[in-house]
Amino acid sequence: MQNHEQQLFLQFYNSLAPEVQRDIKHYLFLYDWYLDEKDPKARGTLQIEMNMLERKYNLEVTHGNKNNQREGA
């Protein structure tokens, strides 16, 4: 990320409510763990927790599976 983009993101991030900032940090922690996890059961559990946050904020995420992405997206 370029310096200007990083500054814009930080301005946006800092303008969010503390609860939203906490959820973003938690989501990024879970996603990093998900990417490193080899056990399918553990990955499923992490994905369930990420899905709860995605639903809370009405997000659509494919978790890197390009087969699940809609055409043209």
Tab-separated table of N, CA, C and O in Angstrom:
chain	number	residue	atom	x	y	z
A	1	MET	N	0.850	-1.172	0.000
A	1	MET	CA	0.000	0.000	0.000
A	1	MET	C	0.895	1.234	0.000
A	1	MET	O	1.815	1.328	0.783
A	2	GLN	N	0.597	2.146	-0.879
A	2	GLN	CA	1.389	3.366	-0.951
A	2	GLN	C	1.078	4.255	0.248
A	2	GLN	O	0.025	4.135	0.892
A	3	ASN	N	2.002	5.153	0.561
A	3	ASN	CA	1.883	6.011	1.732
A	3	ASN	C	0.560	6.793	1.731
A	3	ASN	O	-0.121	6.867	2.748
A	4	HIS	N	0.192	7.361	0.575
A	4	HIS	CA	-1.048	8.144	0.486
A	4	HIS	C	-2.265	7.258	0.775
A	4	HIS	O	-3.166	7.655	1.516
A	5	GLU	N	-2.286	6.063	0.200
A	5	GLU	CA	-3.396	5.142	0.433
A	5	GLU	C	-3.452	4.729	1.900
A	5	GLU	O	-4.529	4.619	2.483
A	6	GLN	N	-2.292	4.515	2.486
A	6	GLN	CA	-2.234	4.131	3.888
A	6	GLN	C	-2.773	5.255	4.775
A	6	GLN	O	-3.524	5.002	5.719
A	7	GLN	N	-2.430	6.490	4.454
A	7	GLN	CA	-2.935	7.631	5.218
A	7	GLN	C	-4.448	7.747	5.104
A	7	GLN	O	-5.138	8.001	6.099
A	8	LEU	N	-4.968	7.543	3.893
A	8	LEU	CA	-6.420	7.596	3.701
A	8	LEU	C	-7.110	6.497	4.490
A	8	LEU	O	-8.141	6.724	5.131
A	9	PHE	N	-6.546	5.283	4.442
A	9	PHE	CA	-7.139	4.184	5.191
A	9	PHE	C	-7.120	4.479	6.686
A	9	PHE	O	-8.119	4.252	7.379
A	10	LEU	N	-5.995	4.988	7.199
A	10	LEU	CA	-5.908	5.286	8.630
A	10	LEU	C	-6.898	6.373	9.040
A	10	LEU	O	-7.486	6.298	10.116
A	11	GLN	N	-7.098	7.365	8.181
A	11	GLN	CA	-8.099	8.404	8.471
A	11	GLN	C	-9.482	7.771	8.569
A	11	GLN	O	-10.254	8.063	9.483
A	12	PHE	N	-9.794	6.916	7.603
A	12	PHE	CA	-11.087	6.231	7.604
A	12	PHE	C	-11.219	5.348	8.846
A	12	PHE	O	-12.211	5.407	9.563
A	13	TYR	N	-10.195	4.530	9.107
A	13	TYR	CA	-10.207	3.601	10.240
A	13	TYR	C	-10.386	4.351	11.560
A	13	TYR	O	-11.193	3.954	12.399
A	14	ASN	N	-9.661	5.443	11.723
A	14	ASN	CA	-9.738	6.214	12.966
A	14	ASN	C	-11.084	6.907	13.151
A	14	ASN	O	-11.444	7.271	14.264
A	15	SER	N	-11.827	7.090	12.074
A	15	SER	CA	-13.142	7.718	12.172
A	15	SER	C	-14.231	6.716	12.578
A	15	SER	O	-15.346	7.115	12.894
A	16	LEU	N	-13.903	5.427	12.584
A	16	LEU	CA	-14.883	4.404	12.926
A	16	LEU	C	-15.057	4.299	14.441
A	16	LEU	O	-14.155	4.627	15.215
A	17	ALA	N	-16.204	3.804	14.847
A	17	ALA	CA	-16.480	3.588	16.269
A	17	ALA	C	-15.505	2.545	16.824
A	17	ALA	O	-15.075	1.646	16.094
A	18	PRO	N	-15.164	2.658	18.110
A	18	PRO	CA	-14.233	1.692	18.714
A	18	PRO	C	-14.665	0.230	18.541
A	18	PRO	O	-13.831	-0.643	18.327
A	19	GLU	N	-15.970	-0.041	18.600
A	19	GLU	CA	-16.457	-1.416	18.406
A	19	GLU	C	-16.139	-1.919	17.000
A	19	GLU	O	-15.743	-3.073	16.811
A	20	VAL	N	-16.300	-1.062	16.012
A	20	VAL	CA	-16.021	-1.446	14.628
A	20	VAL	C	-14.524	-1.668	14.445
A	20	VAL	O	-14.107	-2.641	13.800
A	21	GLN	N	-13.706	-0.802	15.028
A	21	GLN	CA	-12.252	-0.989	14.963
A	21	GLN	C	-11.853	-2.327	15.587
A	21	GLN	O	-11.030	-3.060	15.035
A	22	ARG	N	-12.456	-2.655	16.719
A	22	ARG	CA	-12.162	-3.919	17.393
A	22	ARG	C	-12.572	-5.096	16.517
A	22	ARG	O	-11.842	-6.086	16.398
A	23	ASP	N	-13.735	-5.004	15.875
A	23	ASP	CA	-14.192	-6.078	14.994
A	23	ASP	C	-13.267	-6.253	13.799
A	23	ASP	O	-12.999	-7.381	13.367
A	24	ILE	N	-12.763	-5.149	13.252
A	24	ILE	CA	-11.828	-5.227	12.122
A	24	ILE	C	-10.548	-5.921	12.556
A	24	ILE	O	-10.060	-6.826	11.872
A	25	LYS	N	-10.013	-5.525	13.698
A	25	LYS	CA	-8.790	-6.168	14.206
A	25	LYS	C	-9.016	-7.657	14.441
A	25	LYS	O	-8.174	-8.485	14.105
A	26	HIS	N	-10.157	-7.990	15.032
A	26	HIS	CA	-10.474	-9.391	15.306
A	26	HIS	C	-10.624	-10.181	14.003
A	26	HIS	O	-10.115	-11.295	13.877
A	27	TYR	N	-11.300	-9.591	13.031
A	27	TYR	CA	-11.494	-10.253	11.743
A	27	TYR	C	-10.144	-10.514	11.064
A	27	TYR	O	-9.900	-11.605	10.551
A	28	LEU	N	-9.269	-9.514	11.063
A	28	LEU	CA	-7.956	-9.691	10.437
A	28	LEU	C	-7.132	-10.748	11.161
A	28	LEU	O	-6.421	-11.535	10.521
A	29	PHE	N	-7.239	-10.810	12.487
A	29	PHE	CA	-6.564	-11.843	13.262
A	29	PHE	C	-7.083	-13.224	12.863
A	29	PHE	O	-6.309	-14.148	12.603
A	30	LEU	N	-8.418	-13.362	12.797
A	30	LEU	CA	-9.016	-14.637	12.416
A	30	LEU	C	-8.610	-15.043	10.999
A	30	LEU	O	-8.304	-16.207	10.736
A	31	TYR	N	-8.613	-14.079	10.091
A	31	TYR	CA	-8.292	-14.385	8.699
A	31	TYR	C	-6.837	-14.824	8.554
A	31	TYR	O	-6.540	-15.778	7.829
A	32	ASP	N	-5.943	-14.168	9.258
A	32	ASP	CA	-4.533	-14.558	9.224
A	32	ASP	C	-4.369	-15.976	9.763
A	32	ASP	O	-3.649	-16.798	9.191
A	33	TRP	N	-5.053	-16.268	10.854
A	33	TRP	CA	-5.010	-17.599	11.445
A	33	TRP	C	-5.593	-18.622	10.468
A	33	TRP	O	-5.060	-19.706	10.273
A	34	TYR	N	-6.722	-18.266	9.837
A	34	TYR	CA	-7.393	-19.127	8.855
A	34	TYR	C	-6.435	-19.486	7.715
A	34	TYR	O	-6.365	-20.645	7.286
A	35	LEU	N	-5.695	-18.508	7.229
A	35	LEU	CA	-4.773	-18.754	6.120
A	35	LEU	C	-3.651	-19.710	6.511
A	35	LEU	O	-3.177	-20.494	5.681
A	36	ASP	N	-3.215	-19.651	7.762
A	36	ASP	CA	-2.113	-20.497	8.234
A	36	ASP	C	-2.570	-21.872	8.722
A	36	ASP	O	-1.752	-22.786	8.822
A	37	GLU	N	-3.848	-22.014	9.030
A	37	GLU	CA	-4.354	-23.253	9.642
A	37	GLU	C	-4.435	-24.382	8.610
A	37	GLU	O	-4.929	-24.197	7.516
A	38	LYS	N	-3.939	-25.551	9.003
A	38	LYS	CA	-3.952	-26.718	8.113
A	38	LYS	C	-5.097	-27.679	8.426
A	38	LYS	O	-5.540	-28.415	7.551
A	39	ASP	N	-5.571	-27.678	9.672
A	39	ASP	CA	-6.627	-28.601	10.082
A	39	ASP	C	-7.980	-28.138	9.534
A	39	ASP	O	-8.432	-27.030	9.845
A	40	PRO	N	-8.649	-28.973	8.716
A	40	PRO	CA	-9.931	-28.562	8.123
A	40	PRO	C	-11.012	-28.216	9.154
A	40	PRO	O	-11.791	-27.294	8.939
A	41	LYS	N	-11.052	-28.944	10.286
A	41	LYS	CA	-12.056	-28.642	11.314
A	41	LYS	C	-11.809	-27.261	11.916
A	41	LYS	O	-12.734	-26.489	12.131
A	42	ALA	N	-10.542	-26.971	12.213
A	42	ALA	CA	-10.200	-25.661	12.781
A	42	ALA	C	-10.492	-24.558	11.770
A	42	ALA	O	-11.014	-23.496	12.139
A	43	ARG	N	-10.176	-24.790	10.499
A	43	ARG	CA	-10.479	-23.790	9.459
A	43	ARG	C	-11.978	-23.527	9.390
A	43	ARG	O	-12.415	-22.395	9.230
A	44	GLY	N	-12.765	-24.593	9.525
A	44	GLY	CA	-14.221	-24.439	9.499
A	44	GLY	C	-14.713	-23.595	10.658
A	44	GLY	O	-15.587	-22.738	10.486
A	45	THR	N	-14.153	-23.818	11.840
A	45	THR	CA	-14.526	-23.037	13.015
A	45	THR	C	-14.161	-21.567	12.829
A	45	THR	O	-14.952	-20.670	13.145
A	46	LEU	N	-12.960	-21.323	12.305
A	46	LEU	CA	-12.538	-19.935	12.058
A	46	LEU	C	-13.438	-19.275	11.022
A	46	LEU	O	-13.812	-18.106	11.163
A	47	GLN	N	-13.805	-20.030	9.992
A	47	GLN	CA	-14.661	-19.471	8.950
A	47	GLN	C	-16.046	-19.132	9.499
A	47	GLN	O	-16.627	-18.109	9.138
A	48	ILE	N	-16.560	-19.954	10.403
A	48	ILE	CA	-17.856	-19.657	11.030
A	48	ILE	C	-17.785	-18.331	11.784
A	48	ILE	O	-18.681	-17.492	11.677
A	49	GLU	N	-16.708	-18.141	12.543
A	49	GLU	CA	-16.563	-16.895	13.296
A	49	GLU	C	-16.410	-15.692	12.356
A	49	GLU	O	-16.983	-14.629	12.589
A	50	MET	N	-15.648	-15.872	11.263
A	50	MET	CA	-15.523	-14.778	10.289
A	50	MET	C	-16.869	-14.493	9.640
A	50	MET	O	-17.227	-13.331	9.427
A	51	ASN	N	-17.639	-15.541	9.350
A	51	ASN	CA	-18.955	-15.355	8.732
A	51	ASN	C	-19.894	-14.558	9.627
A	51	ASN	O	-20.712	-13.776	9.136
A	52	MET	N	-19.779	-14.746	10.953
A	52	MET	CA	-20.621	-13.970	11.871
A	52	MET	C	-20.319	-12.474	11.739
A	52	MET	O	-21.231	-11.650	11.703
A	53	LEU	N	-19.035	-12.130	11.655
A	53	LEU	CA	-18.677	-10.717	11.487
A	53	LEU	C	-19.091	-10.209	10.113
A	53	LEU	O	-19.544	-9.060	9.973
A	54	GLU	N	-18.965	-11.045	9.092
A	54	GLU	CA	-19.380	-10.646	7.744
A	54	GLU	C	-20.870	-10.344	7.710
A	54	GLU	O	-21.301	-9.358	7.108
A	55	ARG	N	-21.660	-11.188	8.357
A	55	ARG	CA	-23.111	-10.940	8.402
A	55	ARG	C	-23.431	-9.679	9.195
A	55	ARG	O	-24.316	-8.912	8.823
A	56	LYS	N	-22.695	-9.464	10.287
A	56	LYS	CA	-22.922	-8.278	11.120
A	56	LYS	C	-22.772	-7.000	10.298
A	56	LYS	O	-23.523	-6.039	10.487
A	57	TYR	N	-21.815	-6.988	9.384
A	57	TYR	CA	-21.543	-5.793	8.578
A	57	TYR	C	-22.002	-5.938	7.125
A	57	TYR	O	-21.638	-5.134	6.276
A	58	ASN	N	-22.774	-6.981	6.861
A	58	ASN	CA	-23.341	-7.201	5.528
A	58	ASN	C	-22.248	-7.248	4.452
A	58	ASN	O	-22.340	-6.573	3.420
A	59	LEU	N	-21.204	-8.051	4.716
A	59	LEU	CA	-20.097	-8.193	3.771
A	59	LEU	C	-20.261	-9.455	2.945
A	59	LEU	O	-20.844	-10.435	3.395
A	60	GLU	N	-19.714	-9.435	1.742
A	60	GLU	CA	-19.685	-10.618	0.890
A	60	GLU	C	-18.224	-10.954	0.631
A	60	GLU	O	-17.507	-10.203	-0.021
A	61	VAL	N	-17.776	-12.084	1.171
A	61	VAL	CA	-16.375	-12.476	1.096
A	61	VAL	C	-16.282	-13.915	0.614
A	61	VAL	O	-17.088	-14.758	1.018
A	62	THR	N	-15.276	-14.206	-0.231
A	62	THR	CA	-15.121	-15.568	-0.751
A	62	THR	C	-13.962	-16.312	-0.117
A	62	THR	O	-13.759	-17.473	-0.396
A	63	HIS	N	-13.181	-15.670	0.734
A	63	HIS	CA	-12.035	-16.289	1.405
A	63	HIS	C	-11.065	-16.912	0.416
A	63	HIS	O	-10.574	-18.011	0.615
A	64	GLY	N	-10.826	-16.204	-0.670
A	64	GLY	CA	-9.806	-16.629	-1.625
A	64	GLY	C	-10.253	-17.681	-2.613
A	64	GLY	O	-9.496	-18.071	-3.479
A	65	ASN	N	-11.465	-18.163	-2.522
A	65	ASN	CA	-11.940	-19.178	-3.451
A	65	ASN	C	-12.547	-18.484	-4.663
A	65	ASN	O	-13.687	-18.061	-4.643
A	66	LYS	N	-11.769	-18.402	-5.726
A	66	LYS	CA	-12.206	-17.672	-6.915
A	66	LYS	C	-13.402	-18.328	-7.591
A	66	LYS	O	-14.136	-17.691	-8.311
A	67	ASN	N	-13.637	-19.615	-7.335
A	67	ASN	CA	-14.786	-20.292	-7.917
A	67	ASN	C	-16.101	-19.783	-7.342
A	67	ASN	O	-17.147	-19.915	-7.969
A	68	ASN	N	-16.055	-19.193	-6.145
A	68	ASN	CA	-17.262	-18.675	-5.510
A	68	ASN	C	-17.553	-17.231	-5.888
A	68	ASN	O	-18.599	-16.715	-5.539
A	69	GLN	N	-16.635	-16.575	-6.581
A	69	GLN	CA	-16.857	-15.167	-6.941
A	69	GLN	C	-17.843	-15.081	-8.099
A	69	GLN	O	-17.845	-15.890	-9.015
A	70	ARG	N	-18.678	-14.057	-8.011
A	70	ARG	CA	-19.623	-13.829	-9.089
A	70	ARG	C	-18.895	-13.326	-10.326
A	70	ARG	O	-17.895	-12.640	-10.226
A	71	GLU	N	-19.418	-13.648	-11.481
A	71	GLU	CA	-18.803	-13.174	-12.727
A	71	GLU	C	-18.867	-11.667	-12.779
A	71	GLU	O	-19.838	-11.063	-12.375
A	72	GLY	N	-17.781	-11.076	-13.274
A	72	GLY	CA	-17.712	-9.634	-13.408
A	72	GLY	C	-17.316	-8.937	-12.129
A	72	GLY	O	-17.212	-7.724	-12.103
A	73	ALA	N	-17.127	-9.676	-11.060
A	73	ALA	CA	-16.749	-9.040	-9.787
A	73	ALA	C	-15.260	-8.850	-9.707
A	73	ALA	O	-14.493	-9.473	-10.336
